[in-house]
């Protein structure tokens, strides 16, 4: 993986007063060589027996190159957390977060939903941030299993919850459009840590609510 993630805390005085904490998540990625990618797409069209100089395809290499740049570059965001003053100790679950990623075997999309849940420890998280964490790892050349594990590990490390669980259900275009042509078949993967792994009641609740079991 050619990604480094730079993270640093930015806390305003007001935010510090209310105990919120923001972690800016940036991405230093090896510079994508757009002209190089365009040339490669033109070569691919040629190799596929297409004429890249035809008016229909003239803009295609540029469009493909910029599409890949966008699909492989996560957006910067602030991970905002708050003290768990109410000592909320039940499951927090964000269901059906959209997932769009590219499989590293075929560079074809796989799309679906992620269900991300955690049992809060000392801190709780702005809910919209779970979708940004999913995107952080989805905008990459991926396999679904690794994507699932990376999201769970990252949340475990940065939020330090009592438990965290991630379920991803996705359809892979490399399965739907080619090969076995299993249209509509979904692959389900999961990764659980802490009490969601070890405590049978919490684990059961998580998988029942996600509908994965
Ligand atoms: Zn594939």
PDB file of C-alpha atoms in Angstrom, residues 60-203:
ATOM      1  CA  UNK A  60     -11.713   9.061 -22.730  1.00  0.00           C
ATOM      2  CA  UNK A  61      -8.088   8.734 -21.549  1.00  0.00           C
ATOM      3  CA  UNK A  62      -8.326  12.020 -19.645  1.00  0.00           C
ATOM      4  CA  UNK A  63     -11.702  11.106 -18.141  1.00  0.00           C
ATOM      5  CA  UNK A  64     -10.539   7.658 -17.058  1.00  0.00           C
ATOM      6  CA  UNK A  65      -7.352   9.051 -15.499  1.00  0.00           C
ATOM      7  CA  UNK A  66      -9.172  11.730 -13.485  1.00  0.00           C
ATOM      8  CA  UNK A  67     -11.862   9.215 -12.438  1.00  0.00           C
ATOM      9  CA  UNK A  68      -9.213   6.904 -11.028  1.00  0.00           C
ATOM     10  CA  UNK A  69      -7.506   9.787  -9.274  1.00  0.00           C
ATOM     11  CA  UNK A  70     -10.781  10.671  -7.550  1.00  0.00           C
ATOM     12  CA  UNK A  71     -11.691   7.078  -6.716  1.00  0.00           C
ATOM     13  CA  UNK A  72      -8.270   6.478  -5.164  1.00  0.00           C
ATOM     14  CA  UNK A  73      -8.040   9.675  -3.103  1.00  0.00           C
ATOM     15  CA  UNK A  74      -9.940   9.878   0.202  1.00  0.00           C
ATOM     16  CA  UNK A  75     -11.096  13.320   1.255  1.00  0.00           C
ATOM     17  CA  UNK A  76      -9.599  15.033   4.262  1.00  0.00           C
ATOM     18  CA  UNK A  77     -11.815  15.152   7.343  1.00  0.00           C
ATOM     19  CA  UNK A  78     -11.844  15.920  11.044  1.00  0.00           C
ATOM     20  CA  UNK A  79     -12.535  13.063  13.390  1.00  0.00           C
ATOM     21  CA  UNK A  80     -14.495  14.771  16.147  1.00  0.00           C
ATOM     22  CA  UNK A  81     -14.926  12.957  19.449  1.00  0.00           C
ATOM     23  CA  UNK A  82     -16.698  13.993  22.641  1.00  0.00           C
ATOM     24  CA  UNK A  83     -16.389  12.840  26.241  1.00  0.00           C
ATOM     25  CA  UNK A  84     -18.945  10.175  27.104  1.00  0.00           C
ATOM     26  CA  UNK A  85     -20.315  12.173  30.041  1.00  0.00           C
ATOM     27  CA  UNK A  86     -23.558  10.210  30.257  1.00  0.00           C
ATOM     28  CA  UNK A  87     -21.587   6.948  30.378  1.00  0.00           C
ATOM     29  CA  UNK A  88     -23.656   5.593  27.510  1.00  0.00           C
ATOM     30  CA  UNK A  89     -22.748   1.918  27.361  1.00  0.00           C
ATOM     31  CA  UNK A  90     -25.059   0.467  24.728  1.00  0.00           C
ATOM     32  CA  UNK A  91     -24.280  -0.233  21.125  1.00  0.00           C
ATOM     33  CA  UNK A  92     -24.038   2.722  18.725  1.00  0.00           C
ATOM     34  CA  UNK A  93     -24.665   1.454  15.205  1.00  0.00           C
ATOM     35  CA  UNK A  94     -24.601   3.273  11.863  1.00  0.00           C
ATOM     36  CA  UNK A  95     -26.319   1.054   9.329  1.00  0.00           C
ATOM     37  CA  UNK A  96     -26.103   0.995   5.545  1.00  0.00           C
ATOM     38  CA  UNK A  97     -23.245   3.439   5.021  1.00  0.00           C
ATOM     39  CA  UNK A  98     -22.596   3.407   1.242  1.00  0.00           C
ATOM     40  CA  UNK A  99     -19.344   1.750   0.192  1.00  0.00           C
ATOM     41  CA  UNK A 100     -17.695   2.281  -3.186  1.00  0.00           C
ATOM     42  CA  UNK A 101     -14.312   0.717  -3.758  1.00  0.00           C
ATOM     43  CA  UNK A 102     -12.162  -0.874  -6.462  1.00  0.00           C
ATOM     44  CA  UNK A 103     -11.022  -4.468  -6.299  1.00  0.00           C
ATOM     45  CA  UNK A 104      -7.278  -4.796  -6.628  1.00  0.00           C
ATOM     46  CA  UNK A 105      -7.535  -7.923  -8.746  1.00  0.00           C
ATOM     47  CA  UNK A 106      -9.507  -6.421 -11.623  1.00  0.00           C
ATOM     48  CA  UNK A 107      -9.653  -2.666 -10.872  1.00  0.00           C
ATOM     49  CA  UNK A 108     -13.435  -3.014 -11.169  1.00  0.00           C
ATOM     50  CA  UNK A 109     -15.851  -1.531  -8.640  1.00  0.00           C
ATOM     51  CA  UNK A 110     -17.387  -3.294  -5.721  1.00  0.00           C
ATOM     52  CA  UNK A 111     -20.262  -1.442  -4.093  1.00  0.00           C
ATOM     53  CA  UNK A 112     -22.589  -2.031  -1.206  1.00  0.00           C
ATOM     54  CA  UNK A 113     -23.106  -0.994   2.382  1.00  0.00           C
ATOM     55  CA  UNK A 114     -21.167  -1.021   5.630  1.00  0.00           C
ATOM     56  CA  UNK A 115     -22.686  -1.375   9.101  1.00  0.00           C
ATOM     57  CA  UNK A 116     -20.346   0.082  11.690  1.00  0.00           C
ATOM     58  CA  UNK A 117     -21.000  -0.176  15.407  1.00  0.00           C
ATOM     59  CA  UNK A 118     -19.166   0.415  18.655  1.00  0.00           C
ATOM     60  CA  UNK A 119     -19.644   0.162  22.397  1.00  0.00           C
ATOM     61  CA  UNK A 120     -18.436   3.515  23.751  1.00  0.00           C
ATOM     62  CA  UNK A 121     -15.594   3.810  26.198  1.00  0.00           C
ATOM     63  CA  UNK A 122     -14.432   7.202  27.446  1.00  0.00           C
ATOM     64  CA  UNK A 123     -15.338   8.994  24.220  1.00  0.00           C
ATOM     65  CA  UNK A 124     -18.078   9.054  21.625  1.00  0.00           C
ATOM     66  CA  UNK A 125     -17.877   9.997  17.988  1.00  0.00           C
ATOM     67  CA  UNK A 126     -19.723  12.390  15.685  1.00  0.00           C
ATOM     68  CA  UNK A 127     -21.897   9.890  13.799  1.00  0.00           C
ATOM     69  CA  UNK A 128     -21.305  11.267  10.313  1.00  0.00           C
ATOM     70  CA  UNK A 129     -17.626  10.509  10.843  1.00  0.00           C
ATOM     71  CA  UNK A 130     -18.161   6.780  10.541  1.00  0.00           C
ATOM     72  CA  UNK A 131     -18.957   7.260   6.851  1.00  0.00           C
ATOM     73  CA  UNK A 132     -15.728   9.227   6.419  1.00  0.00           C
ATOM     74  CA  UNK A 133     -13.709   6.469   8.041  1.00  0.00           C
ATOM     75  CA  UNK A 134     -15.280   3.981   5.622  1.00  0.00           C
ATOM     76  CA  UNK A 135     -14.313   6.229   2.693  1.00  0.00           C
ATOM     77  CA  UNK A 136     -10.793   6.667   4.054  1.00  0.00           C
ATOM     78  CA  UNK A 137     -10.090   3.009   3.309  1.00  0.00           C
ATOM     79  CA  UNK A 138     -12.562   2.408   0.472  1.00  0.00           C
ATOM     80  CA  UNK A 139     -10.905   4.870  -1.895  1.00  0.00           C
ATOM     81  CA  UNK A 140      -8.081   2.517  -2.635  1.00  0.00           C
ATOM     82  CA  UNK A 141      -7.352  -0.644  -4.572  1.00  0.00           C
ATOM     83  CA  UNK A 142      -8.809  -3.086  -2.102  1.00  0.00           C
ATOM     84  CA  UNK A 143     -10.091  -6.508  -1.261  1.00  0.00           C
ATOM     85  CA  UNK A 144     -13.270  -6.520   0.801  1.00  0.00           C
ATOM     86  CA  UNK A 145     -11.745  -8.529   3.641  1.00  0.00           C
ATOM     87  CA  UNK A 146      -8.881  -6.077   4.148  1.00  0.00           C
ATOM     88  CA  UNK A 147     -11.181  -3.064   3.859  1.00  0.00           C
ATOM     89  CA  UNK A 148     -13.369  -4.471   6.649  1.00  0.00           C
ATOM     90  CA  UNK A 149     -10.420  -5.150   8.943  1.00  0.00           C
ATOM     91  CA  UNK A 150      -8.791  -1.754   8.298  1.00  0.00           C
ATOM     92  CA  UNK A 151     -11.939   0.168   9.262  1.00  0.00           C
ATOM     93  CA  UNK A 152     -12.356  -1.841  12.480  1.00  0.00           C
ATOM     94  CA  UNK A 153      -8.679  -1.548  13.435  1.00  0.00           C
ATOM     95  CA  UNK A 154      -8.576   2.188  12.767  1.00  0.00           C
ATOM     96  CA  UNK A 155     -11.632   2.833  14.969  1.00  0.00           C
ATOM     97  CA  UNK A 156     -10.248   0.604  17.698  1.00  0.00           C
ATOM     98  CA  UNK A 157      -7.008   2.575  17.678  1.00  0.00           C
ATOM     99  CA  UNK A 158      -8.442   6.100  17.467  1.00  0.00           C
ATOM    100  CA  UNK A 159     -11.614   5.811  19.538  1.00  0.00           C
ATOM    101  CA  UNK A 160     -10.532   3.122  21.997  1.00  0.00           C
ATOM    102  CA  UNK A 161     -14.109   1.825  22.435  1.00  0.00           C
ATOM    103  CA  UNK A 162     -15.089  -1.195  24.541  1.00  0.00           C
ATOM    104  CA  UNK A 163     -15.913  -2.958  21.321  1.00  0.00           C
ATOM    105  CA  UNK A 164     -16.152  -2.262  17.622  1.00  0.00           C
ATOM    106  CA  UNK A 165     -17.699  -4.172  14.747  1.00  0.00           C
ATOM    107  CA  UNK A 166     -17.808  -3.714  10.986  1.00  0.00           C
ATOM    108  CA  UNK A 167     -19.927  -5.680   8.519  1.00  0.00           C
ATOM    109  CA  UNK A 168     -19.681  -5.023   4.776  1.00  0.00           C
ATOM    110  CA  UNK A 169     -22.105  -6.418   2.194  1.00  0.00           C
ATOM    111  CA  UNK A 170     -21.006  -5.725  -1.356  1.00  0.00           C
ATOM    112  CA  UNK A 171     -21.515  -6.783  -4.936  1.00  0.00           C
ATOM    113  CA  UNK A 172     -18.364  -7.154  -6.998  1.00  0.00           C
ATOM    114  CA  UNK A 173     -18.537  -6.175 -10.662  1.00  0.00           C
ATOM    115  CA  UNK A 174     -15.771  -8.678 -11.384  1.00  0.00           C
ATOM    116  CA  UNK A 175     -18.275 -11.350 -10.329  1.00  0.00           C
ATOM    117  CA  UNK A 176     -21.430  -9.778 -11.783  1.00  0.00           C
ATOM    118  CA  UNK A 177     -20.177  -8.702 -15.205  1.00  0.00           C
ATOM    119  CA  UNK A 178     -17.687 -11.411 -16.005  1.00  0.00           C
ATOM    120  CA  UNK A 179     -16.550 -14.867 -14.882  1.00  0.00           C
ATOM    121  CA  UNK A 180     -19.413 -16.602 -13.132  1.00  0.00           C
ATOM    122  CA  UNK A 181     -21.743 -13.617 -13.843  1.00  0.00           C
ATOM    123  CA  UNK A 182     -23.343 -14.027 -10.447  1.00  0.00           C
ATOM    124  CA  UNK A 183     -25.581 -10.996 -10.826  1.00  0.00           C
ATOM    125  CA  UNK A 184     -26.784  -9.606  -7.517  1.00  0.00           C
ATOM    126  CA  UNK A 185     -24.717 -11.983  -5.409  1.00  0.00           C
ATOM    127  CA  UNK A 186     -23.361 -10.207  -2.353  1.00  0.00           C
ATOM    128  CA  UNK A 187     -20.256 -10.949  -0.365  1.00  0.00           C
ATOM    129  CA  UNK A 188     -20.464 -10.414   3.402  1.00  0.00           C
ATOM    130  CA  UNK A 189     -17.399  -9.817   5.562  1.00  0.00           C
ATOM    131  CA  UNK A 190     -17.087  -8.842   9.209  1.00  0.00           C
ATOM    132  CA  UNK A 191     -14.461  -7.768  11.721  1.00  0.00           C
ATOM    133  CA  UNK A 192     -15.149  -7.419  15.451  1.00  0.00           C
ATOM    134  CA  UNK A 193     -13.010  -6.379  18.406  1.00  0.00           C
ATOM    135  CA  UNK A 194     -13.327  -6.193  22.178  1.00  0.00           C
ATOM    136  CA  UNK A 195     -16.695  -6.973  23.767  1.00  0.00           C
ATOM    137  CA  UNK A 196     -18.365  -7.355  20.380  1.00  0.00           C
ATOM    138  CA  UNK A 197     -16.042 -10.269  19.861  1.00  0.00           C
ATOM    139  CA  UNK A 198     -15.827 -11.708  23.363  1.00  0.00           C
ATOM    140  CA  UNK A 199     -19.169 -11.036  25.047  1.00  0.00           C
ATOM    141  CA  UNK A 200     -21.825 -13.368  23.589  1.00  0.00           C
ATOM    142  CA  UNK A 201     -24.749 -11.022  24.326  1.00  0.00           C
ATOM    143  CA  UNK A 202     -23.089  -7.966  22.722  1.00  0.00           C
ATOM    144  CA  UNK A 203     -21.894 -10.005  19.794  1.00  0.00           C
TER     145      UNK A 203
END
